[in-house]
Tab-separated table of C-alpha atoms in Angstrom:
chain	number	residue	atom	x	y	z
A	1	UNK	CA	-2.754	21.438	6.702
A	2	UNK	CA	-3.096	20.435	10.358
A	3	UNK	CA	-0.967	17.827	12.110
A	4	UNK	CA	-4.126	16.172	13.472
A	5	UNK	CA	-5.054	15.221	9.901
A	6	UNK	CA	-2.391	12.498	10.168
A	7	UNK	CA	-3.455	11.043	13.498
A	8	UNK	CA	-4.820	7.540	14.090
A	9	UNK	CA	-5.406	5.231	17.042
A	10	UNK	CA	-2.595	2.748	17.594
A	11	UNK	CA	-2.688	0.218	20.440
A	12	UNK	CA	0.677	0.250	22.198
A	13	UNK	CA	0.950	-3.537	22.066
A	14	UNK	CA	1.254	-3.369	18.261
A	15	UNK	CA	4.614	-1.568	18.513
A	16	UNK	CA	7.153	-4.292	17.711
A	17	UNK	CA	9.875	-4.451	20.373
A	18	UNK	CA	12.054	-7.168	18.849
A	19	UNK	CA	12.829	-8.244	15.291
A	20	UNK	CA	11.611	-11.564	13.937
A	21	UNK	CA	14.270	-14.263	13.798
A	22	UNK	CA	13.708	-14.655	10.042
A	23	UNK	CA	13.969	-11.257	8.334
A	24	UNK	CA	11.536	-12.065	5.539
A	25	UNK	CA	8.916	-13.717	7.789
A	26	UNK	CA	7.138	-10.419	8.387
A	27	UNK	CA	3.674	-9.783	7.011
A	28	UNK	CA	2.994	-7.617	3.972
A	29	UNK	CA	0.060	-5.351	3.222
A	30	UNK	CA	-0.121	-4.554	-0.495
A	31	UNK	CA	-1.955	-1.327	-1.307
A	32	UNK	CA	-3.116	-0.301	-4.775
A	33	UNK	CA	-2.808	3.475	-4.582
A	34	UNK	CA	-5.159	4.069	-7.503
A	35	UNK	CA	-8.235	2.220	-6.229
A	36	UNK	CA	-7.403	1.598	-2.551
A	37	UNK	CA	-7.631	-2.189	-2.846
A	38	UNK	CA	-5.588	-4.163	-0.302
A	39	UNK	CA	-4.126	-7.650	-0.103
A	40	UNK	CA	-2.718	-9.429	2.949
A	41	UNK	CA	0.280	-11.698	2.451
A	42	UNK	CA	3.847	-12.297	3.654
A	43	UNK	CA	6.987	-10.404	2.729
A	44	UNK	CA	8.342	-13.265	0.619
A	45	UNK	CA	5.257	-12.810	-1.609
A	46	UNK	CA	6.488	-9.351	-2.585
A	47	UNK	CA	7.917	-10.868	-5.776
A	48	UNK	CA	4.459	-11.046	-7.332
A	49	UNK	CA	4.197	-7.250	-7.335
A	50	UNK	CA	7.267	-6.865	-9.557
A	51	UNK	CA	7.741	-7.354	-13.265
A	52	UNK	CA	10.743	-7.657	-15.544
A	53	UNK	CA	12.420	-4.284	-16.059
A	54	UNK	CA	11.416	-2.833	-12.697
A	55	UNK	CA	14.176	-1.289	-10.603
A	56	UNK	CA	14.426	-1.752	-6.845
A	57	UNK	CA	16.350	1.048	-5.106
A	58	UNK	CA	17.941	0.267	-1.730
A	59	UNK	CA	19.681	2.536	0.781
A	60	UNK	CA	23.074	0.951	1.568
A	61	UNK	CA	23.875	3.112	4.597
A	62	UNK	CA	25.310	1.303	7.609
A	63	UNK	CA	24.263	2.164	11.166
A	64	UNK	CA	27.014	3.215	13.528
A	65	UNK	CA	26.930	1.812	17.086
A	66	UNK	CA	26.552	5.482	17.876
A	67	UNK	CA	25.437	5.481	21.526
A	68	UNK	CA	28.346	5.735	23.968
A	69	UNK	CA	28.257	5.594	27.779
A	70	UNK	CA	31.141	7.280	29.582
A	71	UNK	CA	32.070	9.512	32.448
A	72	UNK	CA	33.504	12.965	32.924
A	73	UNK	CA	37.218	12.750	33.681
A	74	UNK	CA	37.087	15.463	36.359
A	75	UNK	CA	34.067	14.293	38.380
A	76	UNK	CA	33.290	10.736	37.273
A	77	UNK	CA	29.692	11.756	36.499
A	78	UNK	CA	27.934	9.476	34.021
A	79	UNK	CA	27.383	10.860	30.529
A	80	UNK	CA	25.766	9.487	27.401
A	81	UNK	CA	26.489	10.784	23.917
A	82	UNK	CA	24.941	9.935	20.585
A	83	UNK	CA	26.932	10.506	17.412
A	84	UNK	CA	25.026	12.475	14.786
A	85	UNK	CA	27.541	13.100	12.014
A	86	UNK	CA	31.218	13.633	11.368
A	87	UNK	CA	32.080	17.271	10.692
A	88	UNK	CA	35.753	16.785	9.780
A	89	UNK	CA	38.527	14.447	10.829
A	90	UNK	CA	37.910	13.294	14.402
A	91	UNK	CA	35.388	16.074	15.043
A	92	UNK	CA	31.746	15.005	15.406
A	93	UNK	CA	28.440	16.626	16.179
A	94	UNK	CA	26.790	14.665	18.985
A	95	UNK	CA	23.837	14.802	21.345
A	96	UNK	CA	24.894	14.800	25.001
A	97	UNK	CA	22.860	13.745	28.030
A	98	UNK	CA	22.729	15.426	30.487
A	99	UNK	CA	23.856	18.261	28.230
A	100	UNK	CA	24.206	20.802	31.057
A	101	UNK	CA	27.172	18.810	32.416
A	102	UNK	CA	29.088	19.059	29.147
A	103	UNK	CA	30.716	22.460	28.757
A	104	UNK	CA	33.467	23.578	26.400
A	105	UNK	CA	36.684	21.847	27.440
A	106	UNK	CA	34.955	18.942	29.227
A	107	UNK	CA	36.692	15.595	28.633
A	108	UNK	CA	34.645	12.387	28.611
A	109	UNK	CA	36.247	8.960	28.915
A	110	UNK	CA	34.817	5.757	27.416
A	111	UNK	CA	35.959	2.177	27.991
A	112	UNK	CA	38.534	3.063	30.682
A	113	UNK	CA	40.176	5.611	28.404
A	114	UNK	CA	40.226	3.591	25.152
A	115	UNK	CA	38.317	6.537	23.699
A	116	UNK	CA	38.054	10.114	24.938
A	117	UNK	CA	35.995	13.035	23.689
A	118	UNK	CA	36.798	16.693	24.326
A	119	UNK	CA	33.938	19.176	23.985
A	120	UNK	CA	34.974	21.832	21.472
A	121	UNK	CA	31.691	23.714	21.108
A	122	UNK	CA	28.015	23.925	22.063
A	123	UNK	CA	24.965	23.579	19.804
A	124	UNK	CA	21.210	23.865	20.393
A	125	UNK	CA	19.024	21.233	22.099
A	126	UNK	CA	21.861	19.353	23.779
A	127	UNK	CA	24.095	19.268	20.718
A	128	UNK	CA	27.856	19.396	21.150
A	129	UNK	CA	30.916	19.364	18.899
A	130	UNK	CA	33.512	16.927	20.251
A	131	UNK	CA	36.964	15.802	19.201
A	132	UNK	CA	37.741	12.109	19.710
A	133	UNK	CA	41.149	10.751	20.719
A	134	UNK	CA	41.988	7.050	20.446
A	135	UNK	CA	44.557	4.566	19.217
A	136	UNK	CA	43.965	2.469	16.122
A	137	UNK	CA	40.937	2.705	13.819
A	138	UNK	CA	38.021	4.824	15.042
A	139	UNK	CA	35.249	2.592	13.688
A	140	UNK	CA	36.803	-0.496	15.288
A	141	UNK	CA	36.971	1.270	18.654
A	142	UNK	CA	33.383	2.447	18.199
A	143	UNK	CA	32.231	-1.064	17.320
A	144	UNK	CA	33.766	-2.348	20.560
A	145	UNK	CA	32.388	0.352	22.876
A	146	UNK	CA	29.199	1.619	21.237
A	147	UNK	CA	25.590	0.471	21.331
A	148	UNK	CA	23.070	0.554	18.504
A	149	UNK	CA	20.984	3.768	18.747
A	150	UNK	CA	17.570	2.125	18.748
A	151	UNK	CA	14.488	4.343	18.418
A	152	UNK	CA	13.019	5.698	21.690
A	153	UNK	CA	9.938	3.464	21.428
A	154	UNK	CA	12.140	0.315	21.513
A	155	UNK	CA	12.647	-0.598	25.165
A	156	UNK	CA	14.980	-3.607	24.760
A	157	UNK	CA	18.618	-3.822	23.673
A	158	UNK	CA	19.441	-6.051	20.719
A	159	UNK	CA	21.489	-9.174	21.458
A	160	UNK	CA	22.951	-8.978	17.916
A	161	UNK	CA	24.009	-5.627	16.474
A	162	UNK	CA	23.750	-6.922	12.894
A	163	UNK	CA	20.006	-7.420	13.262
A	164	UNK	CA	19.651	-3.629	13.105
A	165	UNK	CA	21.560	-3.575	9.807
A	166	UNK	CA	20.271	-4.441	6.360
A	167	UNK	CA	22.023	-7.389	4.690
A	168	UNK	CA	23.437	-4.953	2.112
A	169	UNK	CA	24.572	-2.246	4.573
A	170	UNK	CA	27.913	-0.872	3.401
A	171	UNK	CA	28.486	2.871	3.849
A	172	UNK	CA	29.156	3.809	7.514
A	173	UNK	CA	27.338	6.865	8.778
A	174	UNK	CA	23.734	6.421	9.984
A	175	UNK	CA	22.298	7.144	13.409
A	176	UNK	CA	19.346	4.867	12.563
A	177	UNK	CA	18.571	2.018	10.182
A	178	UNK	CA	16.584	2.400	6.960
A	179	UNK	CA	14.138	-0.076	8.454
A	180	UNK	CA	12.083	-0.963	5.373
A	181	UNK	CA	15.193	-2.737	4.112
A	182	UNK	CA	15.472	-4.977	7.176
A	183	UNK	CA	12.966	-7.412	5.624
A	184	UNK	CA	15.185	-8.343	2.680
A	185	UNK	CA	17.440	-11.409	2.645
A	186	UNK	CA	20.144	-12.155	0.097
A	187	UNK	CA	18.041	-15.100	-1.106
A	188	UNK	CA	15.037	-12.868	-1.770
A	189	UNK	CA	17.177	-10.287	-3.584
A	190	UNK	CA	18.641	-13.044	-5.779
A	191	UNK	CA	15.153	-14.290	-6.606
A	192	UNK	CA	14.128	-10.791	-7.685
A	193	UNK	CA	17.215	-10.533	-9.898
A	194	UNK	CA	16.336	-13.862	-11.532
A	195	UNK	CA	12.925	-12.392	-12.385
A	196	UNK	CA	14.622	-9.575	-14.284
A	197	UNK	CA	14.309	-6.944	-11.557
A	198	UNK	CA	17.221	-4.503	-11.575
A	199	UNK	CA	18.665	-3.785	-8.131
A	200	UNK	CA	20.674	-0.664	-7.416
A	201	UNK	CA	21.766	1.391	-4.415
A	202	UNK	CA	21.820	4.946	-3.137
A	203	UNK	CA	23.147	6.210	0.201
A	204	UNK	CA	21.364	8.423	2.688
A	205	UNK	CA	22.775	8.585	6.204
A	206	UNK	CA	19.721	8.609	8.440
A	207	UNK	CA	19.804	11.249	11.175
A	208	UNK	CA	17.773	11.587	14.333
A	209	UNK	CA	15.326	13.798	12.459
A	210	UNK	CA	13.717	10.469	11.587
A	211	UNK	CA	12.446	10.263	15.180
A	212	UNK	CA	11.943	13.973	15.746
A	213	UNK	CA	8.268	14.667	16.494
A	214	UNK	CA	6.430	17.381	14.630
A	215	UNK	CA	5.945	20.086	17.257
A	216	UNK	CA	3.912	22.580	15.204
A	217	UNK	CA	0.189	22.510	14.451
A	218	UNK	CA	0.586	23.525	10.821
A	219	UNK	CA	2.463	20.885	8.850
A	220	UNK	CA	3.955	23.483	6.506
A	221	UNK	CA	5.857	25.091	9.393
A	222	UNK	CA	7.848	21.958	10.289
A	223	UNK	CA	11.563	22.015	9.404
A	224	UNK	CA	13.397	18.803	8.545
A	225	UNK	CA	16.955	18.085	9.659
A	226	UNK	CA	19.352	17.829	6.732
A	227	UNK	CA	20.842	14.398	5.948
A	228	UNK	CA	23.772	13.491	3.699
A	229	UNK	CA	23.071	11.577	0.463
A	230	UNK	CA	25.065	10.196	-2.451
A	231	UNK	CA	24.152	8.700	-5.810
A	232	UNK	CA	26.801	7.127	-8.041
A	233	UNK	CA	27.057	7.673	-11.782
A	234	UNK	CA	26.247	3.989	-12.318
A	235	UNK	CA	23.007	4.201	-10.335
A	236	UNK	CA	21.995	7.416	-12.123
A	237	UNK	CA	22.510	5.770	-15.522
A	238	UNK	CA	20.497	2.712	-14.473
A	239	UNK	CA	17.587	4.820	-13.234
A	240	UNK	CA	17.501	7.003	-16.356
A	241	UNK	CA	17.496	3.894	-18.540
A	242	UNK	CA	14.669	2.311	-16.539
A	243	UNK	CA	12.601	5.484	-16.975
A	244	UNK	CA	13.303	5.583	-20.726
A	245	UNK	CA	12.246	1.943	-21.108
A	246	UNK	CA	9.030	2.488	-19.106
A	247	UNK	CA	10.150	0.365	-16.188
A	248	UNK	CA	9.036	1.239	-12.682
A	249	UNK	CA	11.287	2.624	-9.974
A	250	UNK	CA	10.324	1.076	-6.648
A	251	UNK	CA	11.926	2.649	-3.630
A	252	UNK	CA	12.688	0.770	-0.429
A	253	UNK	CA	11.882	3.118	2.428
A	254	UNK	CA	11.275	6.798	2.928
A	255	UNK	CA	15.033	7.474	3.038
A	256	UNK	CA	15.564	6.130	-0.489
A	257	UNK	CA	12.468	8.026	-1.601
A	258	UNK	CA	13.688	11.351	-0.226
A	259	UNK	CA	17.060	10.889	-1.926
A	260	UNK	CA	15.549	10.014	-5.298
A	261	UNK	CA	13.036	12.849	-5.146
A	262	UNK	CA	15.733	15.351	-4.138
A	263	UNK	CA	17.906	14.480	-7.123
A	264	UNK	CA	15.013	14.306	-9.609
A	265	UNK	CA	13.698	17.656	-8.315
A	266	UNK	CA	17.083	19.297	-8.753
A	267	UNK	CA	17.658	17.936	-12.278
A	268	UNK	CA	14.303	18.302	-14.034
A	269	UNK	CA	13.194	14.730	-13.425
A	270	UNK	CA	16.519	13.183	-14.429
A	271	UNK	CA	19.133	11.408	-12.321
A	272	UNK	CA	22.772	12.479	-12.106
A	273	UNK	CA	25.728	11.496	-9.967
A	274	UNK	CA	25.234	13.696	-6.923
A	275	UNK	CA	26.170	14.211	-3.281
A	276	UNK	CA	24.915	16.718	-0.769
A	277	UNK	CA	22.561	17.423	2.110
A	278	UNK	CA	18.813	17.183	1.754
A	279	UNK	CA	16.108	18.562	4.000
A	280	UNK	CA	13.289	17.771	1.571
A	281	UNK	CA	9.947	17.535	3.349
A	282	UNK	CA	7.331	15.593	1.395
A	283	UNK	CA	3.690	16.002	2.410
A	284	UNK	CA	0.377	16.342	0.517
A	285	UNK	CA	0.042	17.660	-2.063
A	286	UNK	CA	3.327	16.703	-3.699
A	287	UNK	CA	4.076	15.697	-7.291
A	288	UNK	CA	6.449	12.730	-7.283
A	289	UNK	CA	9.097	12.934	-9.985
A	290	UNK	CA	11.161	9.819	-9.272
A	291	UNK	CA	9.327	6.819	-7.851
A	292	UNK	CA	6.489	4.599	-9.059
A	293	UNK	CA	6.236	2.335	-6.027
A	294	UNK	CA	7.257	2.310	-2.382
A	295	UNK	CA	8.037	-0.396	0.175
A	296	UNK	CA	7.804	0.879	3.727
A	297	UNK	CA	7.052	-0.048	7.333
A	298	UNK	CA	4.086	1.212	9.366
A	299	UNK	CA	4.818	4.614	10.878
A	300	UNK	CA	3.960	6.721	13.923
A	301	UNK	CA	0.823	8.868	14.008
A	302	UNK	CA	1.488	12.526	13.090
A	303	UNK	CA	5.006	11.712	11.825
A	304	UNK	CA	6.739	13.128	8.747
A	305	UNK	CA	6.932	9.534	7.480
A	306	UNK	CA	3.177	9.010	7.364
A	307	UNK	CA	2.915	12.421	5.687
A	308	UNK	CA	5.273	11.251	2.940
A	309	UNK	CA	3.316	8.090	2.169
A	310	UNK	CA	0.063	10.082	2.378
A	311	UNK	CA	1.438	12.272	-0.396
A	312	UNK	CA	2.229	9.185	-2.468
A	313	UNK	CA	-1.071	7.358	-2.102
A	314	UNK	CA	-3.635	9.938	-0.847
A	315	UNK	CA	-4.141	10.578	2.853
A	316	UNK	CA	-7.563	8.944	3.146
A	317	UNK	CA	-6.346	5.839	1.339
A	318	UNK	CA	-3.348	5.547	3.670
A	319	UNK	CA	-5.401	6.058	6.830
A	320	UNK	CA	-7.853	3.400	5.638
A	321	UNK	CA	-4.933	1.022	5.092
A	322	UNK	CA	-3.616	1.792	8.576
A	323	UNK	CA	-7.051	1.058	10.073
A	324	UNK	CA	-6.953	-2.278	8.266
A	325	UNK	CA	-3.435	-2.955	9.582
A	326	UNK	CA	-4.532	-2.258	13.165
A	327	UNK	CA	-7.615	-4.449	12.721
A	328	UNK	CA	-5.454	-7.347	11.489
A	329	UNK	CA	-2.849	-6.827	14.228
A	330	UNK	CA	0.097	-5.903	12.039
A	331	UNK	CA	3.315	-5.051	13.883
A	332	UNK	CA	4.291	-1.358	13.709
A	333	UNK	CA	7.478	0.724	13.407
A	334	UNK	CA	11.140	-0.261	13.007
A	335	UNK	CA	10.890	-3.998	13.743
A	336	UNK	CA	7.345	-4.348	12.462
A	337	UNK	CA	5.653	-5.536	9.288
A	338	UNK	CA	5.764	-3.951	5.843
A	339	UNK	CA	3.565	-2.560	3.124
A	340	UNK	CA	4.087	-2.082	-0.592
A	341	UNK	CA	2.291	0.809	-2.243
A	342	UNK	CA	2.106	0.515	-5.988
């Protein structure tokens, strides 16, 4: 399958640069994946696509303010690093820029020495292993000094860090937000619960692979970066019960979907308490074992994300829906509008 099969024309002005003040004020395109029918509404109308006994699965990862600006202690040269994931203790894998200035033994200072990072090893493509030194609690220091690692197509900094977090964000560890969840408010979640919708959580710490472009012509040759996931025993029991009682599992975002499909794939369609690293790459044709519905934002052309939803709803159906979204001036990407595929 060729990467160009997932291309479409997107006017640059439809890329949302800032979030709406009201999270749930975004628009919603509802797509029936069986017959291709579409409905235009608002995100608060999403309730009408649920029924009693359905289960909504949310990714409760919390985005780290993972972008740090500092300077080399020996020369004062400016350096930027982006935290990718914790390897052990105070050791982290990071992306450094400019990487050529960061050699083994280099010390970088942030916030006038409140935080320092010593380069302990080199990785590919600007990756480095660093050891942080600080006083107090690392995440509190990071919250004070770090910036939110917004996607490269977002040109403005956020005035409020929390606007790039879901209202249910809990588990620290992501380099990016699970953006489909940004539309939900606590009020809307409570209204779904009152309807008899079961709400449960998984964790997948989103890595920068989310923004990594596909650089090969043949889709099958692309390699995904591995990301850490966790499912609790409670969530596994809920999901198995929903399946047994013929309820629908509706996933919020591609990150939740990849976690659910990884676990179901590894356990013959069942859910178990599990943790690990997944590099699952979902593209057509793919037989979904876990989910019955998907809530997602509008994605980049030729991205692994549009490949995943094209596997769920048929590529031609998805591209037709995207043409409709462009025609009706929907807002695209992280701070954009949403669609539900069911």
